[in-house]
């Protein structure tokens, strides 16, 4: 399921304008500075098993994370192939812990049993045609699939990723009034963060 060379997963941190990005068995913490172009790496690239030490001896520490989404407080669901876990990622504390799992997706989410999703999830998304929920994706690279996505800290905005491209979308929940802000763009910064920064780790963040 992991898409070598591109962002595999991302989730929004509980800290304002910060998000975690995953590629293969590495990750970074990014200040994505929505709408400004001033995004910067706060930490990483680092191995998942080093930054999330409770995952070191799990499938996620060995192979990485290929889907994720945040929930309440400092919690997030992470996936690799047909396994998933709920974690407390405890930003800036080093006290990451597993709340539930790792377990098979169908055991964590019984409603996926018997569906294609019990074998793996590429991105957390509703079960319907993408363009039915996001008409702005019609005719774009996102029409047939999304690699990763996360909700911005700005109300009713989200970031979507596919291969070497991304889009920042404004949406209105419960409607199809959504639009792509600034068009579909190449990953000039986020897409290079691993290629350029690997081997040049930044110091660990402080409180």
PDB file of C-alpha atoms in Angstrom:
ATOM      1  CA  UNK A   1       0.000   0.000   0.000  1.00  0.00           C
ATOM      2  CA  UNK A   2       2.909   2.365   0.659  1.00  0.00           C
ATOM      3  CA  UNK A   3       3.522   4.679  -2.312  1.00  0.00           C
ATOM      4  CA  UNK A   4       7.293   4.951  -2.512  1.00  0.00           C
ATOM      5  CA  UNK A   5       8.609   8.459  -3.169  1.00  0.00           C
ATOM      6  CA  UNK A   6       5.479  10.370  -2.193  1.00  0.00           C
ATOM      7  CA  UNK A   7       3.678  11.348   0.997  1.00  0.00           C
ATOM      8  CA  UNK A   8       1.899   8.277   2.338  1.00  0.00           C
ATOM      9  CA  UNK A   9      -0.070   9.813   5.199  1.00  0.00           C
ATOM     10  CA  UNK A  10      -0.595  13.008   7.161  1.00  0.00           C
ATOM     11  CA  UNK A  11      -2.570  14.140  10.161  1.00  0.00           C
ATOM     12  CA  UNK A  12      -3.190  17.484  11.808  1.00  0.00           C
ATOM     13  CA  UNK A  13      -1.611  18.048  15.201  1.00  0.00           C
ATOM     14  CA  UNK A  14      -3.528  19.460  18.149  1.00  0.00           C
ATOM     15  CA  UNK A  15      -1.031  22.336  18.035  1.00  0.00           C
ATOM     16  CA  UNK A  16      -2.000  25.214  15.773  1.00  0.00           C
ATOM     17  CA  UNK A  17      -0.796  25.022  12.132  1.00  0.00           C
ATOM     18  CA  UNK A  18       1.279  21.900  12.740  1.00  0.00           C
ATOM     19  CA  UNK A  19       0.916  18.524  11.016  1.00  0.00           C
ATOM     20  CA  UNK A  20       2.738  15.213  10.795  1.00  0.00           C
ATOM     21  CA  UNK A  21       3.722  13.831   7.373  1.00  0.00           C
ATOM     22  CA  UNK A  22       4.811  10.249   6.722  1.00  0.00           C
ATOM     23  CA  UNK A  23       6.791   8.701   3.884  1.00  0.00           C
ATOM     24  CA  UNK A  24       7.767   5.027   4.088  1.00  0.00           C
ATOM     25  CA  UNK A  25       9.316   4.548   7.560  1.00  0.00           C
ATOM     26  CA  UNK A  26      10.106   8.250   8.131  1.00  0.00           C
ATOM     27  CA  UNK A  27       8.143  11.300   9.241  1.00  0.00           C
ATOM     28  CA  UNK A  28       8.446  15.033   9.773  1.00  0.00           C
ATOM     29  CA  UNK A  29       6.620  17.587  11.883  1.00  0.00           C
ATOM     30  CA  UNK A  30       5.728  20.602   9.739  1.00  0.00           C
ATOM     31  CA  UNK A  31       4.496  24.115  10.401  1.00  0.00           C
ATOM     32  CA  UNK A  32       2.399  24.306   7.226  1.00  0.00           C
ATOM     33  CA  UNK A  33       1.540  28.030   7.641  1.00  0.00           C
ATOM     34  CA  UNK A  34      -1.777  27.877   5.732  1.00  0.00           C
ATOM     35  CA  UNK A  35      -2.114  30.394   2.925  1.00  0.00           C
ATOM     36  CA  UNK A  36       1.277  32.044   3.502  1.00  0.00           C
ATOM     37  CA  UNK A  37       3.889  29.915   1.729  1.00  0.00           C
ATOM     38  CA  UNK A  38       6.053  30.128   4.858  1.00  0.00           C
ATOM     39  CA  UNK A  39       5.873  26.439   5.738  1.00  0.00           C
ATOM     40  CA  UNK A  40       8.894  24.984   7.530  1.00  0.00           C
ATOM     41  CA  UNK A  41      10.086  21.703   8.994  1.00  0.00           C
ATOM     42  CA  UNK A  42      10.024  21.761  12.793  1.00  0.00           C
ATOM     43  CA  UNK A  43      11.472  18.281  13.266  1.00  0.00           C
ATOM     44  CA  UNK A  44      12.811  15.481  11.098  1.00  0.00           C
ATOM     45  CA  UNK A  45      13.001  13.652   8.863  1.00  0.00           C
ATOM     46  CA  UNK A  46      13.238  10.950  11.507  1.00  0.00           C
ATOM     47  CA  UNK A  47      12.436   7.268  11.629  1.00  0.00           C
ATOM     48  CA  UNK A  48       8.944   6.536  12.923  1.00  0.00           C
ATOM     49  CA  UNK A  49      10.407   4.098  15.457  1.00  0.00           C
ATOM     50  CA  UNK A  50      12.662   6.838  16.852  1.00  0.00           C
ATOM     51  CA  UNK A  51      10.089   9.625  17.083  1.00  0.00           C
ATOM     52  CA  UNK A  52       7.211   7.359  18.151  1.00  0.00           C
ATOM     53  CA  UNK A  53       9.109   5.003  20.434  1.00  0.00           C
ATOM     54  CA  UNK A  54       6.061   3.020  21.538  1.00  0.00           C
ATOM     55  CA  UNK A  55       5.717   1.963  17.888  1.00  0.00           C
ATOM     56  CA  UNK A  56       9.317   0.731  17.630  1.00  0.00           C
ATOM     57  CA  UNK A  57       8.491  -2.964  17.917  1.00  0.00           C
ATOM     58  CA  UNK A  58       5.266  -2.843  15.925  1.00  0.00           C
ATOM     59  CA  UNK A  59       4.516  -3.100  12.208  1.00  0.00           C
ATOM     60  CA  UNK A  60       4.454   0.721  12.090  1.00  0.00           C
ATOM     61  CA  UNK A  61       7.965   1.039  13.471  1.00  0.00           C
ATOM     62  CA  UNK A  62       9.254  -1.502  10.957  1.00  0.00           C
ATOM     63  CA  UNK A  63       7.411  -0.476   7.800  1.00  0.00           C
ATOM     64  CA  UNK A  64       5.880   2.967   8.402  1.00  0.00           C
ATOM     65  CA  UNK A  65       2.403   4.464   8.227  1.00  0.00           C
ATOM     66  CA  UNK A  66       0.387   4.541   5.000  1.00  0.00           C
ATOM     67  CA  UNK A  67      -2.770   6.260   6.277  1.00  0.00           C
ATOM     68  CA  UNK A  68      -3.691   8.329   9.332  1.00  0.00           C
ATOM     69  CA  UNK A  69      -6.232  10.754  10.685  1.00  0.00           C
ATOM     70  CA  UNK A  70      -6.492  12.780  13.868  1.00  0.00           C
ATOM     71  CA  UNK A  71      -9.381  12.553  16.312  1.00  0.00           C
ATOM     72  CA  UNK A  72      -9.899  14.408  19.600  1.00  0.00           C
ATOM     73  CA  UNK A  73      -7.216  15.874  21.836  1.00  0.00           C
ATOM     74  CA  UNK A  74      -3.802  14.340  21.018  1.00  0.00           C
ATOM     75  CA  UNK A  75      -5.129  11.125  19.515  1.00  0.00           C
ATOM     76  CA  UNK A  76      -4.862   9.731  16.003  1.00  0.00           C
ATOM     77  CA  UNK A  77      -5.571   6.525  14.119  1.00  0.00           C
ATOM     78  CA  UNK A  78      -2.675   5.120  12.103  1.00  0.00           C
ATOM     79  CA  UNK A  79      -2.703   2.364   9.471  1.00  0.00           C
ATOM     80  CA  UNK A  80      -0.313   0.075   7.656  1.00  0.00           C
ATOM     81  CA  UNK A  81      -1.822  -2.304   5.118  1.00  0.00           C
ATOM     82  CA  UNK A  82      -4.558  -4.199   7.011  1.00  0.00           C
ATOM     83  CA  UNK A  83      -3.469  -3.159  10.512  1.00  0.00           C
ATOM     84  CA  UNK A  84      -4.296  -0.041  12.525  1.00  0.00           C
ATOM     85  CA  UNK A  85      -3.868   1.467  15.970  1.00  0.00           C
ATOM     86  CA  UNK A  86      -5.142   4.380  18.020  1.00  0.00           C
ATOM     87  CA  UNK A  87      -2.296   6.387  19.541  1.00  0.00           C
ATOM     88  CA  UNK A  88      -1.789   9.339  21.843  1.00  0.00           C
ATOM     89  CA  UNK A  89       0.971  11.179  19.952  1.00  0.00           C
ATOM     90  CA  UNK A  90       1.637  13.536  22.896  1.00  0.00           C
ATOM     91  CA  UNK A  91       3.252  16.420  20.956  1.00  0.00           C
ATOM     92  CA  UNK A  92       6.578  17.771  22.252  1.00  0.00           C
ATOM     93  CA  UNK A  93       6.613  15.357  25.196  1.00  0.00           C
ATOM     94  CA  UNK A  94       8.203  12.164  23.893  1.00  0.00           C
ATOM     95  CA  UNK A  95       5.468  10.218  25.716  1.00  0.00           C
ATOM     96  CA  UNK A  96       3.740   8.687  22.713  1.00  0.00           C
ATOM     97  CA  UNK A  97       1.616   5.705  23.703  1.00  0.00           C
ATOM     98  CA  UNK A  98      -0.603   3.141  22.040  1.00  0.00           C
ATOM     99  CA  UNK A  99      -4.193   3.348  23.261  1.00  0.00           C
ATOM    100  CA  UNK A 100      -5.567   0.466  21.209  1.00  0.00           C
ATOM    101  CA  UNK A 101      -3.974  -2.017  18.823  1.00  0.00           C
ATOM    102  CA  UNK A 102      -2.206  -2.770  16.650  1.00  0.00           C
ATOM    103  CA  UNK A 103      -5.068  -4.871  15.367  1.00  0.00           C
ATOM    104  CA  UNK A 104      -6.655  -5.713  12.057  1.00  0.00           C
ATOM    105  CA  UNK A 105      -8.755  -2.940  10.540  1.00  0.00           C
ATOM    106  CA  UNK A 106     -11.876  -5.136  10.602  1.00  0.00           C
ATOM    107  CA  UNK A 107     -11.395  -5.701  14.343  1.00  0.00           C
ATOM    108  CA  UNK A 108     -10.990  -1.985  15.069  1.00  0.00           C
ATOM    109  CA  UNK A 109     -13.741  -0.973  12.636  1.00  0.00           C
ATOM    110  CA  UNK A 110     -16.198  -3.921  12.375  1.00  0.00           C
ATOM    111  CA  UNK A 111     -18.305  -2.104   9.767  1.00  0.00           C
ATOM    112  CA  UNK A 112     -15.404  -2.565   7.303  1.00  0.00           C
ATOM    113  CA  UNK A 113     -15.627  -6.355   7.553  1.00  0.00           C
ATOM    114  CA  UNK A 114     -16.397  -7.801   4.149  1.00  0.00           C
ATOM    115  CA  UNK A 115     -15.480  -4.583   2.318  1.00  0.00           C
ATOM    116  CA  UNK A 116     -12.337  -3.634   0.406  1.00  0.00           C
ATOM    117  CA  UNK A 117     -11.301  -1.430   3.309  1.00  0.00           C
ATOM    118  CA  UNK A 118     -10.516  -4.310   5.667  1.00  0.00           C
ATOM    119  CA  UNK A 119      -7.462  -5.010   3.491  1.00  0.00           C
ATOM    120  CA  UNK A 120      -6.095  -1.477   3.750  1.00  0.00           C
ATOM    121  CA  UNK A 121      -6.941   2.218   3.689  1.00  0.00           C
ATOM    122  CA  UNK A 122      -5.056   4.768   1.556  1.00  0.00           C
ATOM    123  CA  UNK A 123      -6.708   7.849   3.074  1.00  0.00           C
ATOM    124  CA  UNK A 124      -9.510   8.535   5.539  1.00  0.00           C
ATOM    125  CA  UNK A 125     -12.440   9.535   3.369  1.00  0.00           C
ATOM    126  CA  UNK A 126     -16.178   8.956   2.998  1.00  0.00           C
ATOM    127  CA  UNK A 127     -17.388   5.885   1.103  1.00  0.00           C
ATOM    128  CA  UNK A 128     -18.677   7.432  -2.121  1.00  0.00           C
ATOM    129  CA  UNK A 129     -17.332   8.823  -5.365  1.00  0.00           C
ATOM    130  CA  UNK A 130     -14.885  11.597  -4.572  1.00  0.00           C
ATOM    131  CA  UNK A 131     -16.463  14.072  -6.974  1.00  0.00           C
ATOM    132  CA  UNK A 132     -19.882  13.494  -5.374  1.00  0.00           C
ATOM    133  CA  UNK A 133     -18.537  14.993  -2.175  1.00  0.00           C
ATOM    134  CA  UNK A 134     -16.009  17.388  -3.723  1.00  0.00           C
ATOM    135  CA  UNK A 135     -17.230  18.609  -7.095  1.00  0.00           C
ATOM    136  CA  UNK A 136     -14.196  20.884  -7.346  1.00  0.00           C
ATOM    137  CA  UNK A 137     -12.072  17.769  -8.006  1.00  0.00           C
ATOM    138  CA  UNK A 138     -13.874  16.995 -11.264  1.00  0.00           C
ATOM    139  CA  UNK A 139     -11.326  16.885 -14.081  1.00  0.00           C
ATOM    140  CA  UNK A 140      -8.347  16.995 -11.685  1.00  0.00           C
ATOM    141  CA  UNK A 141      -5.825  14.394 -10.568  1.00  0.00           C
ATOM    142  CA  UNK A 142      -7.879  13.920  -7.384  1.00  0.00           C
ATOM    143  CA  UNK A 143     -10.981  12.726  -9.224  1.00  0.00           C
ATOM    144  CA  UNK A 144      -9.821   9.103  -9.187  1.00  0.00           C
ATOM    145  CA  UNK A 145      -8.050   8.921  -5.866  1.00  0.00           C
ATOM    146  CA  UNK A 146      -6.370  10.661  -2.937  1.00  0.00           C
ATOM    147  CA  UNK A 147      -3.111   9.550  -1.294  1.00  0.00           C
ATOM    148  CA  UNK A 148      -3.420  11.560   1.918  1.00  0.00           C
ATOM    149  CA  UNK A 149      -5.417  14.416   3.434  1.00  0.00           C
ATOM    150  CA  UNK A 150      -5.782  16.425   6.598  1.00  0.00           C
ATOM    151  CA  UNK A 151      -8.011  19.222   7.874  1.00  0.00           C
ATOM    152  CA  UNK A 152      -6.337  22.610   8.258  1.00  0.00           C
ATOM    153  CA  UNK A 153      -6.438  24.546  11.512  1.00  0.00           C
ATOM    154  CA  UNK A 154      -8.318  27.151   9.464  1.00  0.00           C
ATOM    155  CA  UNK A 155     -12.056  26.503   9.614  1.00  0.00           C
ATOM    156  CA  UNK A 156     -13.479  24.625   6.612  1.00  0.00           C
ATOM    157  CA  UNK A 157     -10.150  24.176   4.861  1.00  0.00           C
ATOM    158  CA  UNK A 158      -8.332  20.924   4.075  1.00  0.00           C
ATOM    159  CA  UNK A 159      -5.204  19.764   2.244  1.00  0.00           C
ATOM    160  CA  UNK A 160      -5.288  16.869  -0.243  1.00  0.00           C
ATOM    161  CA  UNK A 161      -2.289  15.023  -1.696  1.00  0.00           C
ATOM    162  CA  UNK A 162      -1.880  12.838  -4.775  1.00  0.00           C
ATOM    163  CA  UNK A 163       1.527  11.828  -6.074  1.00  0.00           C
ATOM    164  CA  UNK A 164       3.577  14.977  -6.614  1.00  0.00           C
ATOM    165  CA  UNK A 165       0.606  17.349  -6.336  1.00  0.00           C
ATOM    166  CA  UNK A 166      -1.524  18.890  -3.606  1.00  0.00           C
ATOM    167  CA  UNK A 167      -4.530  21.175  -3.289  1.00  0.00           C
ATOM    168  CA  UNK A 168      -5.860  23.417  -0.533  1.00  0.00           C
ATOM    169  CA  UNK A 169      -9.653  23.238  -0.527  1.00  0.00           C
ATOM    170  CA  UNK A 170     -12.323  25.376   1.083  1.00  0.00           C
ATOM    171  CA  UNK A 171     -15.483  23.420   1.816  1.00  0.00           C
ATOM    172  CA  UNK A 172     -18.867  23.905   3.465  1.00  0.00           C
ATOM    173  CA  UNK A 173     -19.932  20.821   5.455  1.00  0.00           C
ATOM    174  CA  UNK A 174     -23.179  19.278   4.276  1.00  0.00           C
ATOM    175  CA  UNK A 175     -23.025  20.980   0.885  1.00  0.00           C
ATOM    176  CA  UNK A 176     -21.063  20.707  -2.363  1.00  0.00           C
ATOM    177  CA  UNK A 177     -19.969  24.353  -2.187  1.00  0.00           C
ATOM    178  CA  UNK A 178     -16.237  23.679  -2.250  1.00  0.00           C
ATOM    179  CA  UNK A 179     -13.416  25.073  -4.326  1.00  0.00           C
ATOM    180  CA  UNK A 180      -9.686  24.638  -4.806  1.00  0.00           C
ATOM    181  CA  UNK A 181      -7.706  27.613  -3.563  1.00  0.00           C
ATOM    182  CA  UNK A 182      -4.785  28.603  -5.824  1.00  0.00           C
ATOM    183  CA  UNK A 183      -5.330  25.566  -8.081  1.00  0.00           C
ATOM    184  CA  UNK A 184      -3.679  22.149  -7.996  1.00  0.00           C
ATOM    185  CA  UNK A 185      -0.005  22.730  -7.230  1.00  0.00           C
ATOM    186  CA  UNK A 186       3.236  20.780  -7.407  1.00  0.00           C
ATOM    187  CA  UNK A 187       4.768  19.828  -4.084  1.00  0.00           C
ATOM    188  CA  UNK A 188       7.615  22.329  -4.387  1.00  0.00           C
ATOM    189  CA  UNK A 189       8.211  22.406  -0.641  1.00  0.00           C
ATOM    190  CA  UNK A 190       6.367  19.581   1.061  1.00  0.00           C
ATOM    191  CA  UNK A 191       7.223  17.153  -1.719  1.00  0.00           C
ATOM    192  CA  UNK A 192      10.930  17.878  -1.365  1.00  0.00           C
ATOM    193  CA  UNK A 193      11.086  17.861   2.399  1.00  0.00           C
ATOM    194  CA  UNK A 194      12.224  14.253   2.567  1.00  0.00           C
ATOM    195  CA  UNK A 195      14.402  14.257  -0.542  1.00  0.00           C
ATOM    196  CA  UNK A 196      16.270  17.395   0.503  1.00  0.00           C
ATOM    197  CA  UNK A 197      16.260  17.017   4.261  1.00  0.00           C
ATOM    198  CA  UNK A 198      16.932  13.285   4.699  1.00  0.00           C
ATOM    199  CA  UNK A 199      20.249  12.954   6.410  1.00  0.00           C
ATOM    200  CA  UNK A 200      20.034  16.527   7.664  1.00  0.00           C
ATOM    201  CA  UNK A 201      17.786  16.095  10.684  1.00  0.00           C
ATOM    202  CA  UNK A 202      16.729  19.195  12.537  1.00  0.00           C
ATOM    203  CA  UNK A 203      17.060  19.363  16.320  1.00  0.00           C
ATOM    204  CA  UNK A 204      14.207  18.043  18.387  1.00  0.00           C
ATOM    205  CA  UNK A 205      11.561  20.699  19.133  1.00  0.00           C
ATOM    206  CA  UNK A 206      11.315  22.196  22.611  1.00  0.00           C
ATOM    207  CA  UNK A 207       8.267  23.374  24.481  1.00  0.00           C
TER     208      UNK A 207
END
